[in-house]
């Protein structure tokens, strides 16, 4: 069974969000704080995550509807974890 560290997944997401906005990322921030509030922003950002080389190599695929634009970063991270777990991955805490 494949496995990945919580910290590695979290860091990948936070780095991408910070690169998108230039702002420090926190769990309670709205996703829109980092990617903008335009309706096309979230699907475009999910595509960026899906195509991120490390996420892509691990099979991540988030579709629109996995999270909402007004959701928090914490909810986006939870959606990523759900995707990993649904595909048989173990998330471990190091």
mmCIF file of N, CA and C in Angstrom:
data_model
loop_
_atom_site.group_PDB
_atom_site.id
_atom_site.type_symbol
_atom_site.label_atom_id
_atom_site.label_comp_id
_atom_site.label_asym_id
_atom_site.label_seq_id
_atom_site.Cartn_x
_atom_site.Cartn_y
_atom_site.Cartn_z
ATOM 1 N N UNK A 1 0.840 -1.176 0.000
ATOM 2 C CA UNK A 1 0.000 0.000 0.000
ATOM 3 C C UNK A 1 0.892 1.248 0.000
ATOM 4 N N UNK A 2 0.657 2.177 -0.927
ATOM 5 C CA UNK A 2 1.478 3.385 -0.962
ATOM 6 C C UNK A 2 1.170 4.288 0.234
ATOM 7 N N UNK A 3 2.144 5.102 0.610
ATOM 8 C CA UNK A 3 1.944 6.016 1.732
ATOM 9 C C UNK A 3 2.655 7.333 1.457
ATOM 10 N N UNK A 4 2.183 8.351 2.142
ATOM 11 C CA UNK A 4 2.792 9.667 2.022
ATOM 12 C C UNK A 4 2.607 10.401 3.341
ATOM 13 N N UNK A 5 3.526 11.283 3.630
ATOM 14 C CA UNK A 5 3.505 12.058 4.859
ATOM 15 C C UNK A 5 2.510 13.217 4.772
ATOM 16 N N UNK A 6 1.779 13.423 5.846
ATOM 17 C CA UNK A 6 0.884 14.573 5.980
ATOM 18 C C UNK A 6 1.657 15.857 5.688
ATOM 19 N N UNK A 7 2.841 15.973 6.278
ATOM 20 C CA UNK A 7 3.658 17.183 6.154
ATOM 21 C C UNK A 7 4.049 17.453 4.705
ATOM 22 N N UNK A 8 4.418 16.416 3.973
ATOM 23 C CA UNK A 8 4.820 16.583 2.573
ATOM 24 C C UNK A 8 3.644 17.110 1.751
ATOM 25 N N UNK A 9 2.482 16.513 1.928
ATOM 26 C CA UNK A 9 1.296 16.942 1.184
ATOM 27 C C UNK A 9 0.929 18.374 1.560
ATOM 28 N N UNK A 10 0.915 18.663 2.841
ATOM 29 C CA UNK A 10 0.588 20.011 3.316
ATOM 30 C C UNK A 10 1.563 21.036 2.745
ATOM 31 N N UNK A 11 2.852 20.737 2.807
ATOM 32 C CA UNK A 11 3.855 21.681 2.315
ATOM 33 C C UNK A 11 3.700 21.935 0.819
ATOM 34 N N UNK A 12 3.430 20.905 0.048
ATOM 35 C CA UNK A 12 3.214 21.086 -1.398
ATOM 36 C C UNK A 12 2.064 22.050 -1.648
ATOM 37 N N UNK A 13 0.956 21.845 -0.934
ATOM 38 C CA UNK A 13 -0.209 22.706 -1.108
ATOM 39 C C UNK A 13 0.105 24.131 -0.684
ATOM 40 N N UNK A 14 0.695 24.304 0.477
ATOM 41 C CA UNK A 14 0.977 25.649 0.983
ATOM 42 C C UNK A 14 1.944 26.394 0.071
ATOM 43 N N UNK A 15 2.929 25.709 -0.475
ATOM 44 C CA UNK A 15 3.879 26.340 -1.397
ATOM 45 C C UNK A 15 3.158 26.824 -2.652
ATOM 46 N N UNK A 16 2.260 25.999 -3.199
ATOM 47 C CA UNK A 16 1.515 26.396 -4.407
ATOM 48 C C UNK A 16 0.599 27.581 -4.119
ATOM 49 N N UNK A 17 -0.077 27.560 -2.968
ATOM 50 C CA UNK A 17 -0.957 28.674 -2.629
ATOM 51 C C UNK A 17 -0.167 29.965 -2.417
ATOM 52 N N UNK A 18 0.969 29.855 -1.751
ATOM 53 C CA UNK A 18 1.808 31.042 -1.538
ATOM 54 C C UNK A 18 2.340 31.562 -2.868
ATOM 55 N N UNK A 19 2.700 30.673 -3.768
ATOM 56 C CA UNK A 19 3.182 31.088 -5.089
ATOM 57 C C UNK A 19 2.072 31.803 -5.860
ATOM 58 N N UNK A 20 0.835 31.392 -5.660
ATOM 59 C CA UNK A 20 -0.288 32.000 -6.371
ATOM 60 C C UNK A 20 -0.591 33.405 -5.860
ATOM 61 N N UNK A 21 -0.424 33.612 -4.556
ATOM 62 C CA UNK A 21 -0.853 34.878 -3.963
ATOM 63 C C UNK A 21 0.278 35.746 -3.438
ATOM 64 N N UNK A 22 1.397 35.130 -3.120
ATOM 65 C CA UNK A 22 2.479 35.865 -2.474
ATOM 66 C C UNK A 22 2.234 36.096 -0.994
ATOM 67 N N UNK A 23 1.159 35.501 -0.468
ATOM 68 C CA UNK A 23 0.784 35.691 0.933
ATOM 69 C C UNK A 23 1.087 34.447 1.755
ATOM 70 N N UNK A 24 1.360 34.671 3.034
ATOM 71 C CA UNK A 24 1.508 33.564 3.963
ATOM 72 C C UNK A 24 0.193 32.782 3.990
ATOM 73 N N UNK A 25 0.282 31.466 4.092
ATOM 74 C CA UNK A 25 -0.893 30.592 4.053
ATOM 75 C C UNK A 25 -1.187 30.073 5.456
ATOM 76 N N UNK A 26 -2.457 30.050 5.806
ATOM 77 C CA UNK A 26 -2.905 29.488 7.080
ATOM 78 C C UNK A 26 -4.119 28.600 6.821
ATOM 79 N N UNK A 27 -4.309 27.634 7.689
ATOM 80 C CA UNK A 27 -5.416 26.682 7.550
ATOM 81 C C UNK A 27 -6.772 27.374 7.456
ATOM 82 N N UNK A 28 -6.959 28.450 8.220
ATOM 83 C CA UNK A 28 -8.274 29.095 8.282
ATOM 84 C C UNK A 28 -8.513 30.090 7.149
ATOM 85 N N UNK A 29 -7.529 30.342 6.306
ATOM 86 C CA UNK A 29 -7.728 31.245 5.177
ATOM 87 C C UNK A 29 -8.728 30.647 4.195
ATOM 88 N N UNK A 30 -9.472 31.507 3.539
ATOM 89 C CA UNK A 30 -10.317 31.075 2.431
ATOM 90 C C UNK A 30 -9.409 30.776 1.238
ATOM 91 N N UNK A 31 -9.745 29.766 0.474
ATOM 92 C CA UNK A 31 -8.976 29.437 -0.725
ATOM 93 C C UNK A 31 -8.908 30.663 -1.634
ATOM 94 N N UNK A 32 -10.029 31.384 -1.738
ATOM 95 C CA UNK A 32 -10.102 32.562 -2.606
ATOM 96 C C UNK A 32 -9.097 33.641 -2.216
ATOM 97 N N UNK A 33 -8.667 33.667 -0.971
ATOM 98 C CA UNK A 33 -7.649 34.622 -0.535
ATOM 99 C C UNK A 33 -6.378 34.455 -1.358
ATOM 100 N N UNK A 34 -6.112 33.239 -1.784
ATOM 101 C CA UNK A 34 -4.853 32.936 -2.477
ATOM 102 C C UNK A 34 -4.998 32.786 -3.987
ATOM 103 N N UNK A 35 -6.198 32.459 -4.440
ATOM 104 C CA UNK A 35 -6.350 32.224 -5.886
ATOM 105 C C UNK A 35 -7.288 33.211 -6.563
ATOM 106 N N UNK A 36 -7.960 34.038 -5.771
ATOM 107 C CA UNK A 36 -8.902 34.999 -6.325
ATOM 108 C C UNK A 36 -10.324 34.473 -6.268
ATOM 109 N N UNK A 37 -11.265 35.369 -6.516
ATOM 110 C CA UNK A 37 -12.665 35.007 -6.361
ATOM 111 C C UNK A 37 -13.408 34.822 -7.686
ATOM 112 N N UNK A 38 -12.717 34.937 -8.788
ATOM 113 C CA UNK A 38 -13.355 34.713 -10.087
ATOM 114 C C UNK A 38 -13.833 33.259 -10.163
ATOM 115 N N UNK A 39 -15.013 33.017 -10.718
ATOM 116 C CA UNK A 39 -15.537 31.636 -10.785
ATOM 117 C C UNK A 39 -14.591 30.632 -11.455
ATOM 118 N N UNK A 40 -13.756 31.084 -12.372
ATOM 119 C CA UNK A 40 -12.833 30.162 -13.049
ATOM 120 C C UNK A 40 -11.559 29.904 -12.253
ATOM 121 N N UNK A 41 -11.355 30.658 -11.175
ATOM 122 C CA UNK A 41 -10.107 30.528 -10.405
ATOM 123 C C UNK A 41 -9.934 29.154 -9.771
ATOM 124 N N UNK A 42 -10.990 28.644 -9.157
ATOM 125 C CA UNK A 42 -10.868 27.357 -8.469
ATOM 126 C C UNK A 42 -10.621 26.205 -9.446
ATOM 127 N N UNK A 43 -11.406 26.059 -10.513
ATOM 128 C CA UNK A 43 -11.099 24.973 -11.451
ATOM 129 C C UNK A 43 -9.679 25.084 -12.025
ATOM 130 N N UNK A 44 -9.235 26.303 -12.293
ATOM 131 C CA UNK A 44 -7.876 26.491 -12.815
ATOM 132 C C UNK A 44 -6.840 26.072 -11.783
ATOM 133 N N UNK A 45 -7.068 26.440 -10.512
ATOM 134 C CA UNK A 45 -6.110 26.068 -9.476
ATOM 135 C C UNK A 45 -6.101 24.558 -9.248
ATOM 136 N N UNK A 46 -7.266 23.932 -9.274
ATOM 137 C CA UNK A 46 -7.307 22.468 -9.113
ATOM 138 C C UNK A 46 -6.540 21.790 -10.245
ATOM 139 N N UNK A 47 -6.633 22.334 -11.436
ATOM 140 C CA UNK A 47 -5.869 21.808 -12.561
ATOM 141 C C UNK A 47 -4.367 21.941 -12.318
ATOM 142 N N UNK A 48 -3.965 23.081 -11.754
ATOM 143 C CA UNK A 48 -2.552 23.292 -11.410
ATOM 144 C C UNK A 48 -2.107 22.244 -10.390
ATOM 145 N N UNK A 49 -2.930 22.009 -9.371
ATOM 146 C CA UNK A 49 -2.572 20.986 -8.371
ATOM 147 C C UNK A 49 -2.487 19.606 -9.007
ATOM 148 N N UNK A 50 -3.477 19.262 -9.820
ATOM 149 C CA UNK A 50 -3.479 17.949 -10.468
ATOM 150 C C UNK A 50 -2.251 17.752 -11.347
ATOM 151 N N UNK A 51 -1.764 18.841 -11.950
ATOM 152 C CA UNK A 51 -0.599 18.767 -12.843
ATOM 153 C C UNK A 51 0.732 18.987 -12.141
ATOM 154 N N UNK A 52 0.690 19.312 -10.853
ATOM 155 C CA UNK A 52 1.933 19.472 -10.085
ATOM 156 C C UNK A 52 2.704 18.154 -10.191
ATOM 157 N N UNK A 53 3.969 18.181 -10.587
ATOM 158 C CA UNK A 53 4.688 16.923 -10.872
ATOM 159 C C UNK A 53 4.600 15.871 -9.762
ATOM 160 N N UNK A 54 4.746 16.286 -8.506
ATOM 161 C CA UNK A 54 4.732 15.297 -7.421
ATOM 162 C C UNK A 54 3.319 14.772 -7.165
ATOM 163 N N UNK A 55 2.322 15.670 -7.202
ATOM 164 C CA UNK A 55 0.943 15.204 -7.036
ATOM 165 C C UNK A 55 0.531 14.324 -8.215
ATOM 166 N N UNK A 56 0.917 14.726 -9.416
ATOM 167 C CA UNK A 56 0.563 13.955 -10.611
ATOM 168 C C UNK A 56 1.173 12.553 -10.548
ATOM 169 N N UNK A 57 2.428 12.474 -10.120
ATOM 170 C CA UNK A 57 3.095 11.176 -10.010
ATOM 171 C C UNK A 57 2.385 10.261 -9.008
ATOM 172 N N UNK A 58 1.717 10.869 -8.022
ATOM 173 C CA UNK A 58 1.006 10.088 -7.009
ATOM 174 C C UNK A 58 -0.471 9.911 -7.350
ATOM 175 N N UNK A 59 -0.900 10.422 -8.501
ATOM 176 C CA UNK A 59 -2.250 10.175 -8.993
ATOM 177 C C UNK A 59 -3.333 11.100 -8.472
ATOM 178 N N UNK A 60 -2.965 12.220 -7.863
ATOM 179 C CA UNK A 60 -3.983 13.137 -7.347
ATOM 180 C C UNK A 60 -4.855 13.647 -8.482
ATOM 181 N N UNK A 61 -6.155 13.632 -8.258
ATOM 182 C CA UNK A 61 -7.081 14.268 -9.194
ATOM 183 C C UNK A 61 -8.237 14.840 -8.397
ATOM 184 N N UNK A 62 -8.275 16.172 -8.334
ATOM 185 C CA UNK A 62 -9.390 16.872 -7.706
ATOM 186 C C UNK A 62 -10.234 17.485 -8.804
ATOM 187 N N UNK A 63 -11.509 17.194 -8.797
ATOM 188 C CA UNK A 63 -12.447 17.744 -9.778
ATOM 189 C C UNK A 63 -13.175 18.927 -9.159
ATOM 190 N N UNK A 64 -13.660 19.841 -9.997
ATOM 191 C CA UNK A 64 -14.510 20.896 -9.453
ATOM 192 C C UNK A 64 -15.649 20.243 -8.655
ATOM 193 N N UNK A 65 -15.942 20.788 -7.527
ATOM 194 C CA UNK A 65 -16.934 20.203 -6.627
ATOM 195 C C UNK A 65 -16.283 19.480 -5.460
ATOM 196 N N UNK A 66 -14.989 19.142 -5.595
ATOM 197 C CA UNK A 66 -14.265 18.530 -4.478
ATOM 198 C C UNK A 66 -14.206 19.492 -3.301
ATOM 199 N N UNK A 67 -14.089 20.775 -3.618
ATOM 200 C CA UNK A 67 -14.116 21.869 -2.640
ATOM 201 C C UNK A 67 -14.821 23.046 -3.298
ATOM 202 N N UNK A 68 -15.226 23.989 -2.479
ATOM 203 C CA UNK A 68 -15.859 25.212 -2.970
ATOM 204 C C UNK A 68 -14.901 26.381 -2.802
ATOM 205 N N UNK A 69 -15.062 27.395 -3.615
ATOM 206 C CA UNK A 69 -14.160 28.534 -3.592
ATOM 207 C C UNK A 69 -14.140 29.224 -2.229
ATOM 208 N N UNK A 70 -15.259 29.214 -1.533
ATOM 209 C CA UNK A 70 -15.321 29.859 -0.214
ATOM 210 C C UNK A 70 -14.866 28.943 0.910
ATOM 211 N N UNK A 71 -14.469 27.724 0.578
ATOM 212 C CA UNK A 71 -13.938 26.807 1.594
ATOM 213 C C UNK A 71 -12.600 27.310 2.113
ATOM 214 N N UNK A 72 -12.207 26.760 3.234
ATOM 215 C CA UNK A 72 -10.921 27.106 3.829
ATOM 216 C C UNK A 72 -9.807 26.243 3.224
ATOM 217 N N UNK A 73 -8.599 26.691 3.441
ATOM 218 C CA UNK A 73 -7.427 25.913 3.030
ATOM 219 C C UNK A 73 -7.462 24.550 3.718
ATOM 220 N N UNK A 74 -7.914 24.517 4.948
ATOM 221 C CA UNK A 74 -8.023 23.255 5.679
ATOM 222 C C UNK A 74 -8.964 22.287 4.956
ATOM 223 N N UNK A 75 -10.076 22.790 4.421
ATOM 224 C CA UNK A 75 -11.005 21.930 3.680
ATOM 225 C C UNK A 75 -10.388 21.439 2.378
ATOM 226 N N UNK A 76 -9.588 22.271 1.730
ATOM 227 C CA UNK A 76 -8.885 21.846 0.513
ATOM 228 C C UNK A 76 -7.892 20.732 0.848
ATOM 229 N N UNK A 77 -7.163 20.904 1.929
ATOM 230 C CA UNK A 77 -6.223 19.868 2.351
ATOM 231 C C UNK A 77 -6.967 18.571 2.674
ATOM 232 N N UNK A 78 -8.108 18.674 3.323
ATOM 233 C CA UNK A 78 -8.914 17.485 3.636
ATOM 234 C C UNK A 78 -9.379 16.797 2.357
ATOM 235 N N UNK A 79 -9.746 17.578 1.330
ATOM 236 C CA UNK A 79 -10.163 16.991 0.051
ATOM 237 C C UNK A 79 -9.009 16.231 -0.593
ATOM 238 N N UNK A 80 -7.803 16.776 -0.470
ATOM 239 C CA UNK A 80 -6.621 16.084 -1.006
ATOM 240 C C UNK A 80 -6.420 14.765 -0.261
ATOM 241 N N UNK A 81 -6.522 14.802 1.058
ATOM 242 C CA UNK A 81 -6.370 13.570 1.846
ATOM 243 C C UNK A 81 -7.437 12.548 1.488
ATOM 244 N N UNK A 82 -8.678 12.991 1.324
ATOM 245 C CA UNK A 82 -9.752 12.061 0.934
ATOM 246 C C UNK A 82 -9.430 11.397 -0.394
ATOM 247 N N UNK A 83 -8.881 12.168 -1.326
ATOM 248 C CA UNK A 83 -8.530 11.620 -2.627
ATOM 249 C C UNK A 83 -7.453 10.547 -2.481
ATOM 250 N N UNK A 84 -6.430 10.838 -1.695
ATOM 251 C CA UNK A 84 -5.371 9.845 -1.475
ATOM 252 C C UNK A 84 -5.951 8.580 -0.840
ATOM 253 N N UNK A 85 -6.736 8.752 0.209
ATOM 254 C CA UNK A 85 -7.290 7.593 0.927
ATOM 255 C C UNK A 85 -8.235 6.784 0.047
ATOM 256 N N UNK A 86 -9.027 7.457 -0.787
ATOM 257 C CA UNK A 86 -9.954 6.758 -1.688
ATOM 258 C C UNK A 86 -9.205 5.894 -2.692
ATOM 259 N N UNK A 87 -7.958 6.246 -2.956
ATOM 260 C CA UNK A 87 -7.148 5.468 -3.907
ATOM 261 C C UNK A 87 -6.228 4.492 -3.179
ATOM 262 N N UNK A 88 -6.456 4.285 -1.877
ATOM 263 C CA UNK A 88 -5.727 3.255 -1.138
ATOM 264 C C UNK A 88 -4.431 3.706 -0.494
ATOM 265 N N UNK A 89 -4.176 5.004 -0.466
ATOM 266 C CA UNK A 89 -2.962 5.501 0.169
ATOM 267 C C UNK A 89 -3.149 5.615 1.670
ATOM 268 N N UNK A 90 -2.038 5.494 2.390
ATOM 269 C CA UNK A 90 -1.997 5.742 3.820
ATOM 270 C C UNK A 90 -1.319 7.092 4.026
ATOM 271 N N UNK A 91 -1.938 7.947 4.807
ATOM 272 C CA UNK A 91 -1.340 9.232 5.192
ATOM 273 C C UNK A 91 -0.787 9.046 6.589
ATOM 274 N N UNK A 92 0.495 9.304 6.754
ATOM 275 C CA UNK A 92 1.103 9.128 8.079
ATOM 276 C C UNK A 92 1.647 10.453 8.571
ATOM 277 N N UNK A 93 1.777 10.548 9.871
ATOM 278 C CA UNK A 93 2.256 11.756 10.535
ATOM 279 C C UNK A 93 3.661 11.486 11.050
ATOM 280 N N UNK A 94 4.620 12.254 10.544
ATOM 281 C CA UNK A 94 6.016 12.044 10.946
ATOM 282 C C UNK A 94 6.485 13.145 11.845
#
